[in-house]
PDB file of C-alpha atoms in Angstrom:
ATOM      1  CA  GLU A 299       5.960 -20.122  -8.026  1.00 57.00           C
ATOM      2  CA  PRO A 300       2.489 -18.499  -7.529  1.00 65.00           C
ATOM      3  CA  LEU A 301       0.573 -20.819  -9.849  1.00 63.00           C
ATOM      4  CA  PHE A 302      -2.364 -23.216  -9.921  1.00 70.00           C
ATOM      5  CA  ARG A 303      -1.436 -26.807  -9.123  1.00 78.00           C
ATOM      6  CA  SER A 304      -5.042 -27.991  -9.423  1.00 82.00           C
ATOM      7  CA  VAL A 305      -8.455 -26.444 -10.032  1.00 86.00           C
ATOM      8  CA  GLY A 306     -11.956 -27.387  -8.938  1.00 86.00           C
ATOM      9  CA  PRO A 307     -14.564 -28.773 -11.347  1.00 84.00           C
ATOM     10  CA  ASP A 308     -16.722 -25.619 -11.293  1.00 84.00           C
ATOM     11  CA  CYS A 309     -13.976 -23.104 -12.059  1.00 87.00           C
ATOM     12  CA  ALA A 310     -14.259 -20.875 -15.124  1.00 88.00           C
ATOM     13  CA  PRO A 311     -12.286 -22.086 -18.179  1.00 87.00           C
ATOM     14  CA  GLU A 312      -9.589 -19.402 -17.791  1.00 90.00           C
ATOM     15  CA  PHE A 313      -8.489 -21.059 -14.529  1.00 87.00           C
ATOM     16  CA  THR A 314      -6.213 -23.866 -15.647  1.00 88.00           C
ATOM     17  CA  VAL A 315      -3.314 -25.733 -14.082  1.00 89.00           C
ATOM     18  CA  GLY A 316      -0.058 -23.842 -14.529  1.00 89.00           C
ATOM     19  CA  LYS A 317      -1.592 -20.356 -14.727  1.00 91.00           C
ATOM     20  CA  ARG A 318       0.168 -17.839 -12.480  1.00 93.00           C
ATOM     21  CA  VAL A 319      -2.085 -16.280  -9.887  1.00 94.00           C
ATOM     22  CA  CYS A 320      -2.186 -13.926  -6.887  1.00 94.00           C
ATOM     23  CA  CYS A 321      -4.712 -13.912  -4.067  1.00 94.00           C
ATOM     24  CA  GLU A 322      -6.981 -10.967  -3.239  1.00 96.00           C
ATOM     25  CA  ASN A 323      -7.200 -11.279   0.524  1.00 94.00           C
ATOM     26  CA  HIS A 324     -10.424  -9.284   0.963  1.00 96.00           C
ATOM     27  CA  TYR A 325     -12.980 -12.056   0.658  1.00 95.00           C
ATOM     28  CA  TYR A 326     -16.197 -10.285  -0.314  1.00 97.00           C
ATOM     29  CA  CYS A 327     -19.692 -11.728   0.068  1.00 96.00           C
ATOM     30  CA  GLY A 328     -21.136 -10.571  -3.263  1.00 96.00           C
ATOM     31  CA  ASN A 329     -24.527  -9.675  -1.766  1.00 97.00           C
ATOM     32  CA  CYS A 330     -24.212  -6.532   0.384  1.00 98.00           C
ATOM     33  CA  TYR A 331     -24.681  -2.883  -0.633  1.00 98.00           C
ATOM     34  CA  GLN A 332     -20.953  -2.404  -1.247  1.00 98.00           C
ATOM     35  CA  CYS A 333     -20.635  -5.545  -3.362  1.00 98.00           C
ATOM     36  CA  ASN A 334     -23.620  -4.483  -5.463  1.00 98.00           C
ATOM     37  CA  ASN A 335     -22.122  -1.023  -6.022  1.00 98.00           C
ATOM     38  CA  ASP A 336     -18.608  -1.889  -7.219  1.00 96.00           C
ATOM     39  CA  LEU A 337     -17.098  -1.611  -3.729  1.00 98.00           C
ATOM     40  CA  LYS A 338     -16.271  -5.258  -3.086  1.00 98.00           C
ATOM     41  CA  HIS A 339     -12.988  -4.321  -1.434  1.00 97.00           C
ATOM     42  CA  ILE A 340     -14.891  -2.832   1.527  1.00 98.00           C
ATOM     43  CA  CYS A 341     -17.601  -5.498   1.724  1.00 98.00           C
ATOM     44  CA  GLN A 342     -19.790  -5.268   4.841  1.00 97.00           C
ATOM     45  CA  ASN A 343     -19.284  -8.966   5.495  1.00 96.00           C
ATOM     46  CA  MET A 344     -15.623  -9.154   4.555  1.00 96.00           C
ATOM     47  CA  LYS A 345     -13.513 -12.142   5.461  1.00 94.00           C
ATOM     48  CA  GLN A 346      -9.753 -12.035   5.133  1.00 92.00           C
ATOM     49  CA  TYR A 347      -7.510 -14.733   3.744  1.00 91.00           C
ATOM     50  CA  GLY A 348      -4.921 -15.899   6.242  1.00 83.00           C
ATOM     51  CA  HIS A 349      -6.139 -13.716   9.095  1.00 69.00           C
ATOM     52  CA  GLY A 350      -8.439 -16.261  10.718  1.00 72.00           C
ATOM     53  CA  ARG A 351     -11.447 -14.133   9.808  1.00 80.00           C
ATOM     54  CA  GLY A 352     -13.727 -16.659   8.234  1.00 82.00           C
ATOM     55  CA  THR A 353     -10.986 -18.464   6.301  1.00 85.00           C
ATOM     56  CA  VAL A 354      -9.331 -21.757   7.134  1.00 85.00           C
ATOM     57  CA  HIS A 355      -6.344 -21.601   4.787  1.00 85.00           C
ATOM     58  CA  GLY A 356      -3.415 -19.181   4.805  1.00 86.00           C
ATOM     59  CA  GLY A 357      -0.230 -18.409   2.919  1.00 85.00           C
ATOM     60  CA  CYS A 358       2.328 -19.862   5.347  1.00 86.00           C
ATOM     61  CA  SER A 359       2.138 -23.294   3.776  1.00 86.00           C
ATOM     62  CA  GLN A 360       3.575 -25.095   0.782  1.00 87.00           C
ATOM     63  CA  TYR A 361       0.174 -25.180  -0.905  1.00 89.00           C
ATOM     64  CA  THR A 362      -3.058 -23.367  -0.132  1.00 89.00           C
ATOM     65  CA  ILE A 363      -6.653 -23.255  -1.323  1.00 90.00           C
ATOM     66  CA  ILE A 364      -8.465 -20.118  -2.497  1.00 91.00           C
ATOM     67  CA  PRO A 365     -11.874 -19.645  -4.116  1.00 91.00           C
ATOM     68  CA  ALA A 366     -11.611 -18.651  -7.767  1.00 92.00           C
ATOM     69  CA  SER A 367     -13.521 -15.421  -7.085  1.00 93.00           C
ATOM     70  CA  TYR A 368     -10.495 -14.042  -5.251  1.00 94.00           C
ATOM     71  CA  ALA A 369      -7.827 -15.261  -7.659  1.00 95.00           C
ATOM     72  CA  TYR A 370      -6.133 -12.647  -9.820  1.00 96.00           C
ATOM     73  CA  LEU A 371      -4.632 -14.113 -12.985  1.00 96.00           C
ATOM     74  CA  LEU A 372      -1.360 -12.413 -13.848  1.00 97.00           C
ATOM     75  CA  GLN A 373      -1.459 -10.697 -17.221  1.00 96.00           C
ATOM     76  CA  THR A 374       2.286 -10.318 -17.826  1.00 97.00           C
ATOM     77  CA  ASP A 375       5.541 -12.180 -17.245  1.00 96.00           C
ATOM     78  CA  ILE A 376       6.681 -10.159 -14.214  1.00 97.00           C
ATOM     79  CA  ASP A 377       8.845 -12.315 -11.964  1.00 96.00           C
ATOM     80  CA  ASP A 378       7.536 -14.033  -8.859  1.00 95.00           C
ATOM     81  CA  ASP A 379       9.031 -11.498  -6.438  1.00 96.00           C
ATOM     82  CA  LYS A 380       7.247  -8.628  -8.152  1.00 97.00           C
ATOM     83  CA  ALA A 381       4.032 -10.642  -8.324  1.00 97.00           C
ATOM     84  CA  CYS A 382       4.213 -11.076  -4.530  1.00 95.00           C
ATOM     85  CA  ILE A 383       4.420  -7.293  -4.157  1.00 97.00           C
ATOM     86  CA  LEU A 384       1.215  -6.600  -6.105  1.00 98.00           C
ATOM     87  CA  GLU A 385      -1.051  -6.956  -3.055  1.00 97.00           C
ATOM     88  CA  PRO A 386       0.543  -4.186  -0.917  1.00 97.00           C
ATOM     89  CA  PHE A 387       1.405  -2.163  -4.019  1.00 98.00           C
ATOM     90  CA  GLY A 388      -2.294  -2.176  -4.913  1.00 98.00           C
ATOM     91  CA  VAL A 389      -3.124  -0.503  -1.592  1.00 98.00           C
ATOM     92  CA  ALA A 390      -0.738   2.331  -2.439  1.00 98.00           C
ATOM     93  CA  HIS A 391      -2.132   2.538  -5.965  1.00 98.00           C
ATOM     94  CA  GLN A 392      -5.711   2.911  -4.793  1.00 98.00           C
ATOM     95  CA  ALA A 393      -4.575   5.597  -2.359  1.00 98.00           C
ATOM     96  CA  MET A 394      -2.676   7.529  -5.044  1.00 98.00           C
ATOM     97  CA  GLU A 395      -5.695   7.435  -7.345  1.00 98.00           C
ATOM     98  CA  ALA A 396      -7.676   9.046  -4.532  1.00 97.00           C
ATOM     99  CA  LEU A 397      -4.898  11.571  -3.899  1.00 98.00           C
ATOM    100  CA  CYS A 398      -4.588  12.858  -7.500  1.00 97.00           C
ATOM    101  CA  PRO A 399      -0.877  13.859  -7.297  1.00 98.00           C
ATOM    102  CA  GLU A 400      -0.440  14.954 -10.921  1.00 98.00           C
ATOM    103  CA  LYS A 401       1.488  18.253 -11.245  1.00 98.00           C
ATOM    104  CA  ASP A 402       1.296  18.888  -7.506  1.00 98.00           C
ATOM    105  CA  THR A 403       3.549  18.797  -4.468  1.00 98.00           C
ATOM    106  CA  VAL A 404       3.340  15.624  -2.371  1.00 98.00           C
ATOM    107  CA  LEU A 405       4.482  14.825   1.157  1.00 98.00           C
ATOM    108  CA  VAL A 406       4.777  11.145   2.052  1.00 98.00           C
ATOM    109  CA  GLN A 407       4.916  10.507   5.798  1.00 98.00           C
ATOM    110  CA  GLY A 408       6.581   7.174   6.531  1.00 98.00           C
ATOM    111  CA  CYS A 409       8.962   5.304   4.235  1.00 97.00           C
ATOM    112  CA  GLY A 410       7.907   1.744   4.904  1.00 96.00           C
ATOM    113  CA  PRO A 411       6.715  -0.388   1.963  1.00 97.00           C
ATOM    114  CA  ILE A 412       3.425   1.468   1.405  1.00 98.00           C
ATOM    115  CA  GLY A 413       5.130   4.846   1.677  1.00 98.00           C
ATOM    116  CA  LEU A 414       7.854   3.802  -0.762  1.00 98.00           C
ATOM    117  CA  PHE A 415       5.330   2.447  -3.264  1.00 98.00           C
ATOM    118  CA  SER A 416       3.321   5.664  -2.910  1.00 98.00           C
ATOM    119  CA  ILE A 417       6.415   7.692  -3.783  1.00 98.00           C
ATOM    120  CA  GLY A 418       7.074   5.587  -6.873  1.00 98.00           C
ATOM    121  CA  ILE A 419       3.459   5.799  -8.041  1.00 98.00           C
ATOM    122  CA  CYS A 420       3.325   9.575  -7.450  1.00 98.00           C
ATOM    123  CA  LYS A 421       6.455   9.954  -9.563  1.00 98.00           C
ATOM    124  CA  ALA A 422       4.906   7.828 -12.317  1.00 98.00           C
ATOM    125  CA  MET A 423       1.689   9.887 -12.132  1.00 98.00           C
ATOM    126  CA  GLY A 424       3.588  13.124 -12.658  1.00 98.00           C
ATOM    127  CA  ALA A 425       3.881  14.760  -9.232  1.00 98.00           C
ATOM    128  CA  SER A 426       5.863  17.999  -9.465  1.00 98.00           C
ATOM    129  CA  LYS A 427       7.834  17.564  -6.212  1.00 98.00           C
ATOM    130  CA  ILE A 428       7.843  14.730  -3.684  1.00 98.00           C
ATOM    131  CA  LEU A 429       8.897  15.211  -0.073  1.00 98.00           C
ATOM    132  CA  ALA A 430       9.555  12.153   2.095  1.00 98.00           C
ATOM    133  CA  VAL A 431       9.771  12.157   5.886  1.00 98.00           C
ATOM    134  CA  ASP A 432      10.967   9.400   8.191  1.00 97.00           C
ATOM    135  CA  VAL A 433      13.180   9.080  11.277  1.00 96.00           C
ATOM    136  CA  PHE A 434      15.652   6.613   9.728  1.00 95.00           C
ATOM    137  CA  ASP A 435      18.197   7.914   7.215  1.00 95.00           C
ATOM    138  CA  GLU A 436      18.524   4.525   5.501  1.00 94.00           C
ATOM    139  CA  LYS A 437      14.790   4.501   4.757  1.00 95.00           C
ATOM    140  CA  LEU A 438      15.042   8.015   3.379  1.00 97.00           C
ATOM    141  CA  GLN A 439      17.825   6.931   1.035  1.00 97.00           C
ATOM    142  CA  THR A 440      15.585   4.120  -0.235  1.00 97.00           C
ATOM    143  CA  ALA A 441      12.830   6.714  -0.706  1.00 98.00           C
ATOM    144  CA  LYS A 442      15.219   8.741  -2.861  1.00 98.00           C
ATOM    145  CA  GLY A 443      15.627   5.717  -5.107  1.00 97.00           C
ATOM    146  CA  PHE A 444      11.854   5.514  -5.494  1.00 98.00           C
ATOM    147  CA  GLY A 445      11.702   9.144  -6.629  1.00 98.00           C
ATOM    148  CA  ALA A 446      11.607  11.396  -3.559  1.00 98.00           C
ATOM    149  CA  ASP A 447      13.065  14.833  -4.336  1.00 98.00           C
ATOM    150  CA  VAL A 448      13.404  16.125  -0.756  1.00 98.00           C
ATOM    151  CA  LEU A 449      14.385  13.971   2.230  1.00 98.00           C
ATOM    152  CA  ILE A 450      13.389  15.071   5.740  1.00 98.00           C
ATOM    153  CA  ASN A 451      14.516  13.325   8.908  1.00 98.00           C
ATOM    154  CA  GLY A 452      11.780  14.161  11.381  1.00 97.00           C
ATOM    155  CA  LYS A 453      14.154  13.764  14.339  1.00 97.00           C
ATOM    156  CA  LYS A 454      16.604  16.308  12.974  1.00 97.00           C
ATOM    157  CA  GLU A 455      14.418  18.839  11.198  1.00 97.00           C
ATOM    158  CA  ASN A 456      11.139  20.651  11.877  1.00 98.00           C
ATOM    159  CA  LEU A 457       8.690  19.121   9.432  1.00 98.00           C
ATOM    160  CA  LYS A 458       6.382  22.121   9.106  1.00 98.00           C
ATOM    161  CA  GLU A 459       9.278  24.488   8.480  1.00 98.00           C
ATOM    162  CA  ALA A 460      10.622  22.148   5.800  1.00 98.00           C
ATOM    163  CA  VAL A 461       7.230  21.888   4.099  1.00 98.00           C
ATOM    164  CA  LEU A 462       6.737  25.648   4.034  1.00 98.00           C
ATOM    165  CA  ARG A 463      10.273  26.132   2.734  1.00 98.00           C
ATOM    166  CA  GLU A 464       9.800  23.650  -0.104  1.00 98.00           C
ATOM    167  CA  THR A 465       6.365  25.004  -1.098  1.00 98.00           C
ATOM    168  CA  GLY A 466       7.082  28.730  -0.993  1.00 98.00           C
ATOM    169  CA  GLY A 467       4.984  29.109   2.145  1.00 98.00           C
ATOM    170  CA  ASP A 468       1.835  27.617   0.595  1.00 98.00           C
ATOM    171  CA  GLY A 469       1.773  24.269   2.379  1.00 98.00           C
ATOM    172  CA  ILE A 470       1.742  20.853   0.730  1.00 98.00           C
ATOM    173  CA  GLY A 471      -0.829  20.153  -1.961  1.00 98.00           C
ATOM    174  CA  ARG A 472      -1.115  16.403  -1.433  1.00 98.00           C
ATOM    175  CA  LEU A 473      -0.236  14.396   1.681  1.00 98.00           C
ATOM    176  CA  VAL A 474       0.145  10.639   2.151  1.00 98.00           C
ATOM    177  CA  GLU A 475      -0.075   9.551   5.801  1.00 98.00           C
ATOM    178  CA  ALA A 476       1.579   6.128   5.942  1.00 98.00           C
ATOM    179  CA  THR A 477       2.995   6.060   9.477  1.00 97.00           C
ATOM    180  CA  GLY A 478      -0.098   5.378  11.565  1.00 96.00           C
ATOM    181  CA  VAL A 479       1.573   7.344  14.369  1.00 96.00           C
ATOM    182  CA  PRO A 480      -1.164   9.385  16.092  1.00 95.00           C
ATOM    183  CA  PHE A 481       1.035  12.476  16.494  1.00 95.00           C
ATOM    184  CA  MET A 482       1.908  12.440  12.783  1.00 96.00           C
ATOM    185  CA  VAL A 483      -1.739  12.035  11.794  1.00 96.00           C
ATOM    186  CA  ASN A 484      -2.832  14.826  14.118  1.00 96.00           C
ATOM    187  CA  ASN A 485      -0.153  17.169  12.812  1.00 96.00           C
ATOM    188  CA  SER A 486      -0.636  16.393   9.117  1.00 97.00           C
ATOM    189  CA  PHE A 487      -3.690  18.603   8.541  1.00 97.00           C
ATOM    190  CA  SER A 488      -1.734  21.741   9.470  1.00 97.00           C
ATOM    191  CA  LEU A 489       0.802  20.965   6.729  1.00 98.00           C
ATOM    192  CA  LEU A 490      -1.746  21.096   3.909  1.00 98.00           C
ATOM    193  CA  ARG A 491      -2.273  23.985   1.558  1.00 98.00           C
ATOM    194  CA  LYS A 492      -5.789  25.431   1.580  1.00 98.00           C
ATOM    195  CA  GLY A 493      -7.845  23.223  -0.729  1.00 98.00           C
ATOM    196  CA  GLY A 494      -5.296  20.418  -0.351  1.00 98.00           C
ATOM    197  CA  ARG A 495      -5.927  16.705  -0.197  1.00 98.00           C
ATOM    198  CA  ILE A 496      -4.819  14.012   2.254  1.00 98.00           C
ATOM    199  CA  VAL A 497      -5.108  10.231   2.125  1.00 98.00           C
ATOM    200  CA  LEU A 498      -4.815   8.163   5.307  1.00 98.00           C
ATOM    201  CA  ILE A 499      -3.229   4.735   4.850  1.00 97.00           C
ATOM    202  CA  GLY A 500      -1.423   4.148   8.152  1.00 97.00           C
ATOM    203  CA  LEU A 501      -3.267   2.456  10.998  1.00 95.00           C
ATOM    204  CA  PRO A 502      -3.295   4.546  14.206  1.00 95.00           C
ATOM    205  CA  ARG A 503      -3.914   2.502  17.355  1.00 93.00           C
ATOM    206  CA  ALA A 504      -4.857   5.441  19.590  1.00 92.00           C
ATOM    207  CA  PRO A 505      -7.455   8.229  19.470  1.00 92.00           C
ATOM    208  CA  LEU A 506      -6.738  11.162  17.176  1.00 91.00           C
ATOM    209  CA  HIS A 507      -6.836  14.742  18.361  1.00 92.00           C
ATOM    210  CA  VAL A 508      -6.668  17.807  16.137  1.00 91.00           C
ATOM    211  CA  GLU A 509      -5.797  20.906  18.125  1.00 90.00           C
ATOM    212  CA  ASN A 510      -7.166  23.516  15.722  1.00 93.00           C
ATOM    213  CA  VAL A 511     -10.106  21.929  13.921  1.00 95.00           C
ATOM    214  CA  LEU A 512     -11.414  25.185  12.444  1.00 97.00           C
ATOM    215  CA  THR A 513      -8.153  26.511  11.023  1.00 96.00           C
ATOM    216  CA  ASP A 514      -6.559  23.173  10.113  1.00 96.00           C
ATOM    217  CA  ILE A 515      -9.592  21.351   8.688  1.00 96.00           C
ATOM    218  CA  VAL A 516     -12.841  23.307   8.281  1.00 97.00           C
ATOM    219  CA  PHE A 517     -11.540  26.676   7.047  1.00 97.00           C
ATOM    220  CA  ARG A 518      -8.747  24.965   5.128  1.00 97.00           C
ATOM    221  CA  SER A 519     -11.406  23.311   2.929  1.00 98.00           C
ATOM    222  CA  ILE A 520      -9.382  20.124   2.535  1.00 98.00           C
ATOM    223  CA  THR A 521     -10.369  16.742   1.141  1.00 98.00           C
ATOM    224  CA  ILE A 522      -9.767  13.746   3.395  1.00 98.00           C
ATOM    225  CA  LYS A 523      -9.626  10.285   1.850  1.00 98.00           C
ATOM    226  CA  THR A 524      -9.097   6.875   3.410  1.00 97.00           C
ATOM    227  CA  VAL A 525      -8.465   3.507   1.786  1.00 97.00           C
ATOM    228  CA  HIS A 526      -8.769  -0.139   2.739  1.00 97.00           C
ATOM    229  CA  GLY A 527      -7.257  -2.713   0.428  1.00 96.00           C
ATOM    230  CA  ARG A 528      -7.353  -2.673  -3.352  1.00 97.00           C
ATOM    231  CA  LYS A 529     -10.161  -2.159  -5.834  1.00 97.00           C
ATOM    232  CA  ILE A 530     -11.089  -5.581  -7.194  1.00 97.00           C
ATOM    233  CA  PHE A 531      -9.542  -6.148  -9.673  1.00 97.00           C
ATOM    234  CA  SER A 532      -8.731  -2.792 -11.248  1.00 98.00           C
ATOM    235  CA  SER A 533      -6.027  -1.954  -8.693  1.00 98.00           C
ATOM    236  CA  TRP A 534      -4.319  -5.250  -9.476  1.00 98.00           C
ATOM    237  CA  GLU A 535      -4.427  -4.637 -13.223  1.00 98.00           C
ATOM    238  CA  LYS A 536      -3.105  -1.071 -13.010  1.00 98.00           C
ATOM    239  CA  SER A 537      -0.424  -2.053 -10.513  1.00 98.00           C
ATOM    240  CA  GLU A 538       0.807  -4.916 -12.652  1.00 98.00           C
ATOM    241  CA  ALA A 539       0.903  -2.621 -15.684  1.00 98.00           C
ATOM    242  CA  LEU A 540       3.045  -0.033 -13.849  1.00 98.00           C
ATOM    243  CA  ILE A 541       5.477  -2.649 -12.589  1.00 98.00           C
ATOM    244  CA  SER A 542       5.718  -4.629 -15.836  1.00 98.00           C
ATOM    245  CA  ARG A 543       6.468  -1.435 -17.797  1.00 98.00           C
ATOM    246  CA  ASN A 544       9.175  -0.481 -15.294  1.00 97.00           C
ATOM    247  CA  LYS A 545       7.359   2.716 -14.344  1.00 98.00           C
ATOM    248  CA  VAL A 546       7.995   1.780 -10.699  1.00 98.00           C
ATOM    249  CA  ASN A 547      10.904  -0.428  -9.627  1.00 97.00           C
ATOM    250  CA  VAL A 548       9.722  -2.299  -6.525  1.00 98.00           C
ATOM    251  CA  THR A 549      12.837  -4.473  -6.134  1.00 97.00           C
ATOM    252  CA  PRO A 550      14.649  -2.186  -3.617  1.00 97.00           C
ATOM    253  CA  ALA A 551      11.744  -2.666  -1.189  1.00 97.00           C
ATOM    254  CA  ILE A 552      12.399  -6.435  -1.092  1.00 97.00           C
ATOM    255  CA  THR A 553      15.196  -6.637   1.452  1.00 96.00           C
ATOM    256  CA  HIS A 554      15.157 -10.299   2.506  1.00 97.00           C
ATOM    257  CA  HIS A 555      14.354 -13.773   1.225  1.00 97.00           C
ATOM    258  CA  PHE A 556      13.879 -16.690   3.620  1.00 97.00           C
ATOM    259  CA  PRO A 557      12.904 -20.334   3.156  1.00 96.00           C
ATOM    260  CA  MET A 558       9.592 -21.074   4.852  1.00 94.00           C
ATOM    261  CA  SER A 559      11.468 -23.404   7.212  1.00 94.00           C
ATOM    262  CA  GLN A 560      13.145 -20.284   8.678  1.00 96.00           C
ATOM    263  CA  PHE A 561       9.911 -18.398   9.276  1.00 94.00           C
ATOM    264  CA  GLU A 562      10.847 -17.543  12.865  1.00 96.00           C
ATOM    265  CA  GLU A 563      14.004 -15.737  11.747  1.00 97.00           C
ATOM    266  CA  ALA A 564      11.992 -13.985   9.049  1.00 96.00           C
ATOM    267  CA  PHE A 565       9.488 -12.657  11.566  1.00 95.00           C
ATOM    268  CA  GLN A 566      12.270 -11.614  13.944  1.00 96.00           C
ATOM    269  CA  THR A 567      13.830  -9.650  11.091  1.00 95.00           C
ATOM    270  CA  LEU A 568      10.490  -8.021  10.382  1.00 93.00           C
ATOM    271  CA  PHE A 569       9.814  -7.064  14.005  1.00 93.00           C
ATOM    272  CA  SER A 570      13.345  -5.738  14.456  1.00 93.00           C
ATOM    273  CA  GLY A 571      12.684  -3.097  11.831  1.00 88.00           C
ATOM    274  CA  SER A 572      15.748  -4.090   9.812  1.00 87.00           C
ATOM    275  CA  GLY A 573      13.735  -5.372   6.877  1.00 91.00           C
ATOM    276  CA  CYS A 574      11.246  -3.816   4.500  1.00 95.00           C
ATOM    277  CA  LYS A 575       9.420  -6.442   2.443  1.00 96.00           C
ATOM    278  CA  ILE A 576      10.408 -10.004   3.385  1.00 96.00           C
ATOM    279  CA  LEU A 577       9.531 -12.900   1.098  1.00 96.00           C
ATOM    280  CA  LEU A 578       9.159 -16.520   2.209  1.00 95.00           C
ATOM    281  CA  ASP A 579       9.752 -19.435  -0.159  1.00 94.00           C
ATOM    282  CA  PRO A 580       7.140 -22.089   0.717  1.00 90.00           C
ATOM    283  CA  HIS A 581       9.072 -24.823  -1.092  1.00 85.00           C
ATOM    284  CA  ALA A 582      12.300 -24.434   0.903  1.00 83.00           C
TER     285      ALA A 582
END
C-alpha cells in the first residue's frame, strides 16, 4: 500500500504513520522565480524522484524515502491502483485545464495513457465531440471506453479529411498532441480551426518543422500551450476528486500487474507496446 511506515521528527503533524500518500516527483527548490510565483512544478532547479537527477531513492524498491514537501496525502478512499495513476493523470489534468475543452470539439492524437486520460477528462469537462486518432485499433477501442465519440486509425484514414468532415469544414477547436511523433506535431497546426487551441504533451525527440507557418500558425491566430508535470498540489487534488467521484474511470488503462521480483518481464511488456499502464507490487 502507498502509506507512511515511519516519519521523521521534523514532519508536520498531519504526516503520521499509516497515512496513505503519493509522491510528487518534481522536486522543487522553493527559492527560484518559479517557486516564488506558484510555479513549483517547473522549478528552475528541479530534481526528479527516481530519475537520478539529484535524488538517491527511487520507487523500484520495497520501501523508499521522500521529503515531506513532495508527499501528497490522499484525501479519499480510492484504491491503491487508482492512487498510483494520480501522477500521470495529473499531467493530463493540467493540460486539459490549459486546453479549455468545454462545449468544443477536441482531437486527441495518441491513445496511450496520457491521451486516454485526456479523453476522459475532456468528457468530464463537457467537450461537445471528442475525436481520437491512433494507429492501433485496440487502443482506439479503449479510447471509446474513455469517451471518444469518433475513432480514426491514422494508417487507414486521412486525418485532415476526417477532422474537416466531423467539424463541418471548420477544423478542430481544441487539439491534444500526446504522440510526440514529429510528423504528427508538425501536421497538427493545420488541423486547428482559426482561433483554436493546442496543448503539447508528447515528447518529440527530433526537430519540428512547420511547412506553412503563416497560414497554419500566425494567420490562424491559435493558442499554443505546453505542460510539464502537475501543478503542486492542485492538480493532485482535482484529479483525485474526478477519480473518486467516478467522473473518469481509469481502470481500463491499467493493463498489467507484476510483482516487483518480475520487473524485467514488466519492462519487456512495456517496451513491446502490449501494455498501457503497468503496476509493480513492491512487496511481492
